[in-house]
Amino acid sequence: MVSTELLSQSIINGLLLGGIYVTVGVGFALVFGVLEIIDFAVGEYVMLGAFTGAIVAPMVGGEGLLVVPLAFVAFFLVGVVIQPFIHHVTTGDRPMPLLMGLVFTFGLATFMRGSILTIFGPNTRNVPTNALSGGIEIGGLGTFPEVRVVTAVVGVLSLVAFMYYLYRTTGGTAIRAIAEDRDIARLMGVNINRYQSIAYGVYAGLTATGGVFIGLIYSAGPGMGLQYTAFAFFMIVLAGLGYLPGIIISGIVLGLAQSLTAVYLGGELVFFVLFGMIYVLLLVRPEGLLGKGEVA
Amino acid sequence: MGTENDLTVRDRFQALLGRDDAHLWLFGIGAVVLAVLPFALSTFWTRIALGALMWIGLAQSWNMIGGYAGYLDFGHGAYFGVGAFVTGIVMVELELPFVAGLLIAGVFCAVLAYVVGVPTLRLSGAYFAIATWAFAEAIKELALILEITGGTYGMTFPTGPGTSGIPLVGWPDEMFFYYLMMVLTLGTIALAYFLFEHSEFGFRVKAIRDHEDAAQSLGIDATKIKRRVYVISCVIAALFGGANAYYITFIHPNDVLAPIITDQMIIMALLGGLGTIGGPIIGGVLIFLLNRLSSLFLGNTTIYLPLIGLLIMVTVLFAPSGVIGILRGEVGREDVKQNLRELAEKFDIL
């Protein structure tokens, strides 16, 4: 293969991957803004989404794509129910409320991972699909698996829908108001409980949907969550904590970095570089590379 | 019958703790009981006891930085693993005895914790938590890549007579490791007591936890104090890491650097009671027994994970001051009810 073709192939593959990472990242960043906690369970929602795909798809004629809307609705509801717990833990007169919230999501993540491991065993499973088995030729740059292209398209579409909701509707305005100042939003008559639950539900739904697609591209395994937690952390640290639009850039950077390191550096270095970058970035530029996040 | 009985037990407990020399007495009695314990136990239970001792010490080491200083270290297990590997490298590559390896591991991790602590402790809250978490994961990946740690093959320790470097110890057996862990754990508890409960230093640390800016405005050098607590707690984790590695004789990055090591330290300290001496002791014993017994009786090692996750969530929700808080009467039935009511209010989402 000509090396320029390999390069363009990996760049496009990276861009396509980035599309789905962005959907995971925006919800995550929104929840950080609204609940002021880092959700350690983010990767486990990806894992649960992928597992839902692997378990439910065979029941609906072996078509993973049909699981996508179902996963969104199911995990939206799960998120709506989980949010009050997190809200409760981070408020009130308990000592170190924010740290308690952090530990709580940490426990939640352990619970989710452990449950799936116990119930379904350590094996990875495929998320089957019939509709997306071919490849798409893109203007002389190479052929790309349909599933990746559709994933990226859905990723971008859900991002647009999400942004529309957040910036063009009353509910979205309420959520942004809470993210800016919870107490003042309450004084303005915003139902904090409802909109925080909706925000967390949308985040859980989006992340699980992303998980179904990630399952379609790779596979579903109980241990996969940790990697995506790391990815989500990487994205918000790169974008600057709490800065939503930065996620689009950092998600694409992540997709590109992953596909390029895998091709040119070798797989075993990917995680060392990734975790090392999260650590160094937090120390050097806690406001994010774009300089618009909050500083601790 | 319940309430009255509970009250008397609680009162007695409080009366006991109310005495000035109560802690010394408790510590002394505990030390004597622990010293004679292995003579009453079978090899199997001696192993369980030495494991419990190790986890009490580890939970206490996490409690120093997480509970007393209020800095949630999600990468504390990194030092447990680094301590294990440095001890191993000294014993395998330099062919020095275990004692030398352990000392060098302690010194190495002190330097490492100092160097890592200077920039990392500038962060706070969630930022500190993510940074330490990423640091620990990076260390694990590094250990998998490096040649000197054995990479993905792991590392085997030398065993047999003479490898311990301690006179009169022949082939290191359960008894040796039991007393090793006992000394380390009792030392950790005594150190934690004198540093945090019996000195001005402890007040400074707690002041930083409760309000760092206010503490600083009162002339407390928060940076220096946090760094000291961090270095001490990390060195302790490293010593346990080295001792445990020599005990189990084979270490792999995916075992001694696994995130579950940190998870366990956190939940033990949290369940027992953050920022207390007794908390990690109670939490350490309970969680370690849960871990051992669940794999023993349920024959299933993974069920322990969801159980621990659930326990973390319930503790944070209803008893944030842990078992110690319940014993001290901070968390009673009324508080749980109040908690449930407030939680129910937050479900008002329609």
XYZ file of C-alpha atoms in Angstrom:
646
model
C 0.000 0.000 0.000
C 1.223 3.458 -0.815
C 2.083 5.280 2.383
C 0.091 8.415 1.585
C -2.938 6.204 1.165
C -2.246 4.614 4.549
C -1.952 8.068 6.048
C -5.192 9.336 4.521
C -6.891 6.072 5.507
C -5.836 6.433 9.121
C -6.756 10.116 9.215
C -10.259 9.409 7.905
C -10.613 6.444 10.250
C -9.591 8.726 13.097
C -12.113 11.378 12.088
C -14.862 8.763 11.901
C -13.959 7.461 15.365
C -13.787 11.005 16.712
C -17.441 11.497 15.767
C -18.572 8.879 18.250
C -16.165 9.982 20.968
C -17.652 13.457 20.775
C -21.111 12.103 21.662
C -19.614 10.456 24.737
C -17.637 13.564 25.623
C -20.369 16.224 25.348
C -22.714 14.484 27.745
C -19.871 13.920 30.153
C -18.805 17.566 30.014
C -22.417 18.679 30.495
C -22.782 16.545 33.607
C -19.594 18.023 35.003
C -21.073 21.472 34.454
C -24.458 20.651 35.952
C -23.628 18.320 38.839
C -20.068 19.566 39.380
C -18.790 16.044 39.679
C -16.587 13.888 37.512
C -18.573 10.768 36.718
C -16.246 7.795 37.076
C -19.019 5.618 35.614
C -18.862 7.197 32.147
C -16.950 4.297 30.584
C -19.302 1.814 32.216
C -22.256 3.403 30.383
C -20.332 2.772 27.158
C -19.804 -0.819 28.270
C -23.463 -1.248 29.237
C -24.532 0.185 25.886
C -22.284 -2.215 23.999
C -23.552 -5.126 26.099
C -27.154 -4.118 25.478
C -26.305 -4.277 21.793
C -24.758 -7.727 22.106
C -27.624 -9.150 24.180
C -30.637 -7.494 22.568
C -29.585 -7.502 18.893
C -30.043 -11.294 18.467
C -33.597 -10.877 19.805
C -34.488 -8.298 17.189
C -33.344 -10.252 14.153
C -29.622 -9.823 14.660
C -29.625 -6.165 13.782
C -27.540 -4.031 16.121
C -28.764 -0.774 14.614
C -32.279 -1.425 15.928
C -30.899 -1.428 19.467
C -29.684 2.167 19.197
C -32.969 4.006 19.914
C -33.845 1.405 22.546
C -30.500 1.900 24.294
C -30.987 5.659 24.323
C -34.445 5.459 25.897
C -33.479 2.738 28.381
C -30.376 4.506 29.622
C -32.086 7.877 29.623
C -34.470 6.359 32.180
C -31.617 4.758 34.097
C -29.866 8.120 34.229
C -33.000 9.937 35.376
C -33.253 7.527 38.305
C -29.556 7.616 39.212
C -29.182 11.394 39.168
C -31.140 12.117 42.378
C -28.736 9.855 44.271
C -25.700 11.745 43.010
C -27.413 15.073 43.654
C -28.282 13.952 47.162
C -24.727 12.849 47.893
C -23.170 16.084 46.675
C -25.487 18.373 48.640
C -26.621 18.563 52.228
C -24.528 18.772 55.341
C -22.235 15.809 54.820
C -18.474 16.338 55.047
C -16.554 16.860 51.790
C -19.675 16.684 49.556
C -17.916 16.869 46.193
C -15.427 14.198 47.126
C -18.306 12.044 48.377
C -19.933 12.438 44.948
C -16.730 11.335 43.301
C -16.476 8.262 45.522
C -20.145 7.507 44.871
C -19.724 7.385 41.087
C -16.585 5.344 41.675
C -18.719 2.836 43.571
C -21.348 2.973 40.836
C -18.723 2.171 38.205
C -17.404 -0.767 40.236
C -20.953 -2.013 40.732
C -21.792 -1.856 37.008
C -18.560 -3.494 35.875
C -18.735 -6.170 38.556
C -22.382 -6.999 37.878
C -21.841 -7.508 34.159
C -18.709 -9.541 34.825
C -20.565 -11.722 37.315
C -23.688 -12.193 35.212
C -22.206 -12.580 31.738
C -18.641 -13.734 32.412
C -15.390 -12.219 31.169
C -15.790 -13.085 27.470
C -16.206 -10.432 24.800
C -19.224 -10.633 22.500
C -19.962 -9.264 19.077
C -22.773 -6.872 18.323
C -24.242 -8.348 15.138
C -25.430 -6.288 12.186
C -26.599 -7.215 8.699
C -27.350 -3.801 7.284
C -23.845 -2.473 7.773
C -21.519 -5.132 6.476
C -20.194 -3.547 3.330
C -17.717 -0.788 2.656
C -18.047 2.682 1.239
C -15.587 4.090 -1.269
C -14.710 7.687 -0.472
C -13.355 9.723 -3.400
C -10.167 7.825 -4.167
C -9.002 7.911 -0.531
C -9.821 4.298 0.146
C -12.685 2.091 1.216
C -14.195 2.441 4.658
C -16.440 0.036 6.558
C -20.062 1.181 6.394
C -20.430 0.727 10.122
C -17.780 3.336 10.846
C -19.248 5.848 8.429
C -22.764 5.409 9.819
C -21.384 5.654 13.338
C -19.761 8.965 12.565
C -22.887 10.283 10.847
C -25.090 9.296 13.779
C -22.531 10.794 16.133
C -22.663 14.134 14.349
C -26.468 14.051 14.099
C -26.928 13.345 17.793
C -24.458 16.087 18.575
C -26.485 18.544 16.504
C -29.718 17.436 18.176
C -28.087 17.737 21.577
C -26.761 21.227 20.871
C -30.158 22.260 19.509
C -31.851 21.103 22.692
C -29.265 22.809 24.867
C -29.196 26.186 23.106
C -32.610 26.552 21.461
C -35.170 25.172 23.907
C -36.475 26.165 27.338
C -35.274 22.906 28.888
C -31.808 23.388 27.487
C -31.684 26.949 28.784
C -32.677 25.695 32.231
C -29.867 23.134 32.144
C -27.344 25.744 31.126
C -28.608 28.026 33.877
C -28.038 25.276 36.456
C -24.555 24.698 35.089
C -23.806 28.384 35.527
C -25.212 28.798 39.031
C -27.484 26.268 40.667
C -28.765 28.531 43.435
C -29.638 31.421 41.167
C -31.307 29.067 38.699
C -33.446 27.799 41.564
C -34.356 31.375 42.466
C -35.419 31.944 38.864
C -37.924 29.134 39.262
C -36.045 26.353 37.527
C -37.004 22.892 38.753
C -33.479 21.800 39.657
C -34.383 18.176 40.287
C -36.121 17.763 36.965
C -33.545 19.389 34.723
C -30.580 17.824 36.471
C -32.212 14.448 35.977
C -32.879 15.213 32.324
C -29.272 16.339 31.830
C -27.917 13.196 33.466
C -30.423 11.050 31.571
C -29.431 12.562 28.226
C -25.796 11.997 29.111
C -26.384 8.358 30.087
C -28.490 7.801 26.955
C -25.961 9.407 24.616
C -23.069 7.540 26.190
C -24.852 4.189 26.003
C -25.795 4.899 22.373
C -22.141 5.600 21.702
C -21.479 2.282 23.421
C -23.742 0.378 21.010
C -21.812 1.835 18.073
C -18.454 1.147 19.699
C -19.711 -2.416 20.188
C -20.628 -2.569 16.490
C -17.146 -1.388 15.465
C -15.143 -3.455 17.968
C -16.988 -5.725 20.407
C -18.524 -5.743 23.890
C -16.580 -6.886 26.964
C -17.096 -6.266 30.681
C -13.632 -4.752 31.083
C -13.888 -2.269 28.224
C -15.292 0.583 30.313
C -12.069 1.736 31.907
C -10.622 2.644 28.535
C -13.558 4.908 27.706
C -13.477 6.502 31.137
C -9.889 7.374 30.311
C -10.968 8.690 26.898
C -13.674 10.859 28.449
C -11.241 12.264 30.996
C -8.769 12.923 28.221
C -11.380 14.806 26.199
C -12.538 17.084 28.975
C -9.024 17.726 30.233
C -7.957 18.641 26.706
C -11.033 20.817 26.158
C -10.884 22.398 29.587
C -13.229 21.144 32.294
C -16.743 22.418 31.753
C -16.126 23.883 28.289
C -18.606 22.134 25.964
C -17.597 23.267 22.448
C -14.008 22.257 23.147
C -15.178 18.643 23.312
C -15.787 18.573 19.552
C -12.164 19.394 18.891
C -10.760 17.153 21.597
C -12.952 14.223 20.507
C -11.602 14.482 16.980
C -8.041 14.859 18.289
C -8.577 11.710 20.340
C -9.902 9.735 17.372
C -6.973 10.860 15.210
C -4.418 10.217 17.947
C -5.758 6.725 18.534
C -5.793 5.722 14.889
C -2.399 7.279 14.119
C -0.548 5.867 17.172
C -2.005 2.426 16.510
C -0.715 2.530 12.921
C 2.620 4.281 13.391
C 3.722 3.645 16.990
C 2.216 0.311 17.965
C -0.617 -0.577 20.303
C 1.256 -1.126 23.571
C 2.311 2.511 23.851
C -1.155 4.001 23.279
C -2.316 3.900 26.891
C 0.944 4.982 28.422
C 0.938 8.038 26.164
C -2.757 8.703 26.824
C -2.612 8.504 30.624
C 0.682 10.361 30.650
C -0.907 13.146 28.593
C -3.923 13.427 30.921
C -1.580 13.750 33.888
C 0.772 16.261 32.307
C -2.060 18.322 30.787
C -3.784 18.637 34.170
C -0.560 19.876 35.727
C 0.454 22.227 32.958
C -2.852 23.545 31.615
C -5.770 22.736 33.931
C -7.877 25.240 31.965
C -7.551 23.067 28.866
C -5.547 23.521 25.697
C -8.078 26.047 24.435
C -7.835 27.917 27.711
C -11.574 28.234 28.303
C -12.247 25.707 31.026
C -12.581 26.232 34.750
C -9.444 26.200 36.857
C -9.424 24.266 40.103
C -34.930 -4.418 73.181
C -32.710 -3.079 70.464
C -32.443 0.578 71.366
C -31.644 0.182 75.050
C -29.047 -2.434 74.416
C -27.469 -0.393 71.650
C -27.272 2.592 73.914
C -25.461 0.734 76.659
C -22.945 -0.676 74.236
C -22.487 2.737 72.721
C -22.192 4.365 76.145
C -19.617 1.866 77.258
C -17.701 2.394 74.062
C -17.782 6.129 74.549
C -16.813 5.876 78.201
C -13.887 3.718 77.199
C -12.784 6.179 74.541
C -13.342 9.067 76.927
C -10.426 8.042 79.148
C -7.183 9.872 78.526
C -5.094 6.744 78.284
C -7.764 4.674 76.545
C -6.019 4.697 73.183
C -2.731 3.539 74.650
C -4.500 0.719 76.467
C -6.387 -0.344 73.368
C -3.196 -0.289 71.328
C -1.258 -2.270 73.938
C -3.949 -4.911 74.345
C -4.338 -5.151 70.576
C -0.585 -5.593 70.101
C -0.386 -8.372 72.707
C -3.403 -10.182 71.245
C -1.932 -9.937 67.746
C 1.449 -11.177 68.950
C 0.042 -14.398 70.428
C -2.670 -14.850 67.797
C -0.755 -17.007 65.281
C -0.079 -19.612 67.980
C -3.820 -20.143 68.250
C -4.456 -20.210 64.501
C -3.949 -22.741 61.758
C -1.698 -21.845 58.810
C -4.798 -21.043 56.767
C -6.170 -18.556 59.276
C -2.712 -17.102 59.906
C -2.635 -16.222 56.227
C -6.056 -14.616 56.456
C -4.935 -12.665 59.522
C -1.761 -11.434 57.865
C -3.745 -10.336 54.826
C -6.160 -8.455 57.045
C -3.235 -6.788 58.823
C -1.758 -5.661 55.531
C -5.048 -4.174 54.362
C -5.568 -2.364 57.656
C -2.157 -0.754 57.152
C -2.879 0.114 53.515
C -6.285 1.565 54.341
C -4.680 3.638 57.092
C -2.037 4.897 54.677
C -4.759 6.016 52.257
C -6.704 7.504 55.147
C -3.766 9.804 55.905
C -3.959 11.632 52.589
C -7.631 10.946 51.759
C -9.277 11.088 55.174
C -7.122 13.436 57.230
C -5.893 15.774 54.498
C -9.026 15.496 52.334
C -7.136 14.852 49.110
C -8.762 11.959 47.268
C -5.829 9.966 45.949
C -7.227 7.644 43.278
C -3.735 6.453 42.393
C -2.411 5.411 45.772
C -2.049 1.831 44.574
C 0.733 2.995 42.252
C 3.075 3.193 45.251
C 2.048 -0.269 46.419
C 3.091 -1.571 42.987
C 6.224 0.542 42.647
C 7.312 -0.584 46.120
C 6.819 -4.191 45.029
C 8.805 -3.776 41.831
C 11.677 -1.801 43.382
C 12.031 -4.406 46.128
C 12.051 -7.087 43.446
C 14.546 -5.309 41.223
C 16.930 -4.814 44.149
C 16.648 -8.481 45.130
C 16.879 -9.909 41.615
C 19.249 -7.558 39.825
C 21.491 -6.464 42.725
C 21.096 -9.771 44.595
C 20.648 -7.973 47.903
C 18.487 -9.393 50.716
C 14.821 -8.496 51.200
C 15.429 -5.988 54.011
C 17.728 -3.947 51.787
C 15.187 -4.116 48.970
C 12.398 -2.911 51.221
C 14.459 -0.011 52.556
C 15.529 1.059 49.082
C 11.901 0.789 47.906
C 10.863 3.042 50.788
C 13.503 5.635 49.968
C 12.783 5.429 46.239
C 9.056 5.956 46.772
C 9.717 8.829 49.183
C 11.662 10.586 46.432
C 9.063 9.644 43.813
C 6.172 10.846 45.988
C 7.996 14.110 46.675
C 8.656 14.737 42.977
C 5.102 13.743 41.991
C 3.555 15.541 44.962
C 5.034 18.974 44.235
C 3.039 19.576 41.040
C 0.090 17.248 41.712
C -0.844 18.650 45.122
C -1.369 22.046 43.531
C -4.556 20.556 42.091
C -7.555 19.989 44.305
C -10.866 18.151 44.364
C -11.784 16.309 41.190
C -8.672 17.529 39.385
C -6.390 15.919 41.968
C -8.435 12.721 41.786
C -8.193 12.448 37.985
C -4.517 13.377 37.938
C -3.555 10.716 40.479
C -5.764 8.169 38.725
C -4.097 8.891 35.378
C -0.676 8.801 37.050
C -1.343 5.335 38.468
C -2.631 4.005 35.136
C 0.411 5.439 33.355
C 2.706 3.720 35.895
C 0.929 0.424 35.244
C 1.314 0.787 31.469
C 4.971 1.706 31.983
C 5.569 -1.412 34.085
C 4.021 -3.483 31.282
C 6.419 -1.972 28.728
C 9.699 -1.807 30.683
C 12.144 -4.687 30.599
C 13.459 -4.304 34.146
C 9.991 -5.013 35.611
C 9.633 -8.125 33.499
C 7.032 -6.418 31.289
C 4.051 -8.617 30.578
C 5.902 -11.667 31.994
C 5.991 -10.343 35.549
C 8.729 -10.861 38.095
C 9.657 -13.786 40.329
C 11.266 -13.176 43.711
C 14.151 -15.184 45.126
C 13.018 -17.324 48.072
C 14.588 -19.584 50.630
C 17.031 -19.250 53.521
C 19.192 -16.157 53.544
C 17.070 -14.110 51.165
C 15.342 -12.171 53.932
C 18.514 -10.587 55.308
C 17.160 -10.831 58.848
C 19.269 -12.897 61.275
C 17.661 -16.019 62.744
C 15.095 -16.220 59.961
C 15.498 -19.361 57.965
C 13.063 -20.134 55.177
C 10.546 -17.250 55.389
C 7.210 -18.822 56.364
C 3.746 -17.587 57.337
C 4.983 -16.770 60.842
C 7.709 -14.515 59.449
C 5.296 -12.672 57.185
C 2.668 -12.451 59.888
C 5.055 -10.688 62.249
C 6.435 -8.553 59.431
C 2.943 -7.309 58.559
C 2.106 -6.928 62.251
C 5.113 -4.679 62.840
C 4.390 -2.625 59.722
C 0.682 -2.253 60.531
C 1.123 -1.444 64.217
C 3.833 1.022 63.218
C 1.472 2.649 60.722
C -1.327 2.923 63.268
C 0.996 4.364 65.926
C 2.436 6.833 63.423
C -1.026 7.904 62.274
C -2.102 8.352 65.896
C 0.855 10.508 66.890
C 0.866 12.515 63.671
C -2.833 13.229 63.341
C -4.468 12.773 66.739
C -1.740 13.773 69.147
C 0.183 16.668 67.678
C -0.115 20.164 66.343
C 0.713 18.764 62.924
C -2.611 16.897 62.972
C -4.555 20.076 63.656
C -2.819 21.776 60.762
C -3.667 18.883 58.427
C -7.328 18.885 59.474
C -7.487 22.659 59.104
C -6.300 22.281 55.516
C -8.952 19.620 54.882
C -11.747 21.724 56.325
C -10.811 25.007 54.672
C -7.530 25.292 52.863
C -7.671 29.038 52.176
C -8.611 29.878 55.739
C -5.835 27.621 57.047
C -3.331 29.349 54.831
C -4.458 32.778 55.921
C -3.714 31.683 59.499
C -0.123 31.093 58.525
C -0.236 27.344 57.862
C 2.087 26.347 55.049
C -0.470 24.138 53.291
C 1.822 23.142 50.432
C 4.504 21.813 52.753
C 2.089 20.018 55.074
C 0.155 18.332 52.263
C 3.407 17.194 50.699
C 4.581 15.674 53.985
C 1.338 13.767 54.457
C 1.458 12.582 50.841
C 5.072 11.382 51.067
C 4.495 9.565 54.380
C 1.326 7.839 53.180
C 2.945 6.804 49.888
C 6.052 5.386 51.575
C 3.844 3.250 53.826
C 1.969 1.893 50.803
C 5.323 1.120 49.170
C 6.593 -0.783 52.233
C 3.471 -2.938 52.261
C 3.864 -3.449 48.517
C 7.407 -4.715 48.957
C 6.526 -6.972 51.882
C 3.511 -8.420 50.080
C 5.557 -9.057 46.926
C 8.186 -11.032 48.861
C 5.340 -12.989 50.472
C 3.550 -13.909 47.250
C 6.920 -14.324 45.401
C 5.494 -13.534 41.950
C 4.239 -10.128 40.872
C 2.671 -8.862 37.665
C 1.766 -5.259 36.760
C -1.853 -6.324 36.207
C -2.000 -7.591 39.812
C 0.051 -5.291 42.035
C -0.769 -2.165 40.009
C -4.444 -3.031 39.437
C -6.923 -0.226 40.164
C -8.760 -2.566 42.558
C -5.870 -2.108 45.032
C -6.697 1.588 45.323
C -10.444 0.867 45.295
C -10.069 -1.405 48.302
C -8.017 1.082 50.285
C -10.649 3.760 49.670
C -13.670 1.655 50.551
C -12.001 0.281 53.681
C -11.201 3.742 54.994
C -14.621 5.043 53.945
C -16.643 2.177 55.397
C -14.794 2.334 58.702
C -14.790 6.114 58.898
C -12.627 8.661 57.073
C -10.167 10.657 59.108
C -10.182 8.375 62.145
C -7.694 5.875 63.526
C -10.282 3.168 64.164
C -12.014 3.529 60.785
C -9.448 1.815 58.583
C -9.029 -0.930 61.204
C -12.741 -1.759 61.230
C -13.165 -1.217 57.489
C -10.021 -3.178 56.660
C -11.119 -6.233 58.626
C -14.714 -6.151 57.325
C -13.840 -5.710 53.663
C -10.959 -8.139 53.710
C -13.157 -10.806 55.292
C -15.906 -10.050 52.759
C -13.364 -10.501 49.984
C -11.958 -13.796 51.349
C -15.255 -15.280 52.456
C -17.115 -14.398 49.253
C -14.534 -16.255 47.183
C -14.417 -19.068 49.724
C -18.115 -19.710 50.201
C -19.649 -18.419 46.996
C -16.825 -19.912 44.955
C -17.057 -16.822 42.805
C -14.424 -14.123 42.909
C -16.204 -11.581 40.723
C -19.321 -11.215 42.882
C -17.085 -9.328 45.290
C -16.884 -6.412 42.819
C -20.595 -5.510 42.646
C -20.839 -6.076 46.411
C -18.055 -3.601 47.051
C -19.555 -1.103 44.617
C -22.916 -1.358 46.327
C -21.301 -0.987 49.734
C -19.481 2.181 48.643
C -22.733 3.710 47.407
C -24.748 2.791 50.496
C -22.013 4.050 52.825
C -21.738 7.378 51.025
C -25.529 7.740 50.960
C -26.431 6.841 54.514
C -23.350 6.692 56.698
C -20.731 9.098 55.333
C -18.856 8.943 58.641
C -18.711 5.152 58.428
C -18.991 2.493 61.133
C -17.101 4.767 63.544
C -19.783 7.394 62.971
C -22.492 4.866 63.839
C -20.620 3.789 67.002
C -20.150 7.392 68.056
C -23.865 7.987 67.585
C -23.379 10.449 64.717
C -25.490 8.293 62.438
C -28.643 6.874 63.974
C -31.929 5.542 62.692
C -33.317 9.087 62.577
C -30.471 10.276 60.368
C -31.061 7.460 57.903
C -34.779 8.326 57.818
C -33.981 11.996 57.330
C -31.562 11.022 54.580
C -34.225 8.927 52.848
C -36.742 11.762 53.054
C -34.310 14.232 51.498
C -33.408 11.689 48.840
C -37.096 11.155 48.037
C -37.550 14.900 47.590
C -34.911 14.864 44.874
C -37.022 12.395 42.927
C -39.598 15.128 42.471
C -38.809 15.475 38.799
C -42.166 15.818 37.084
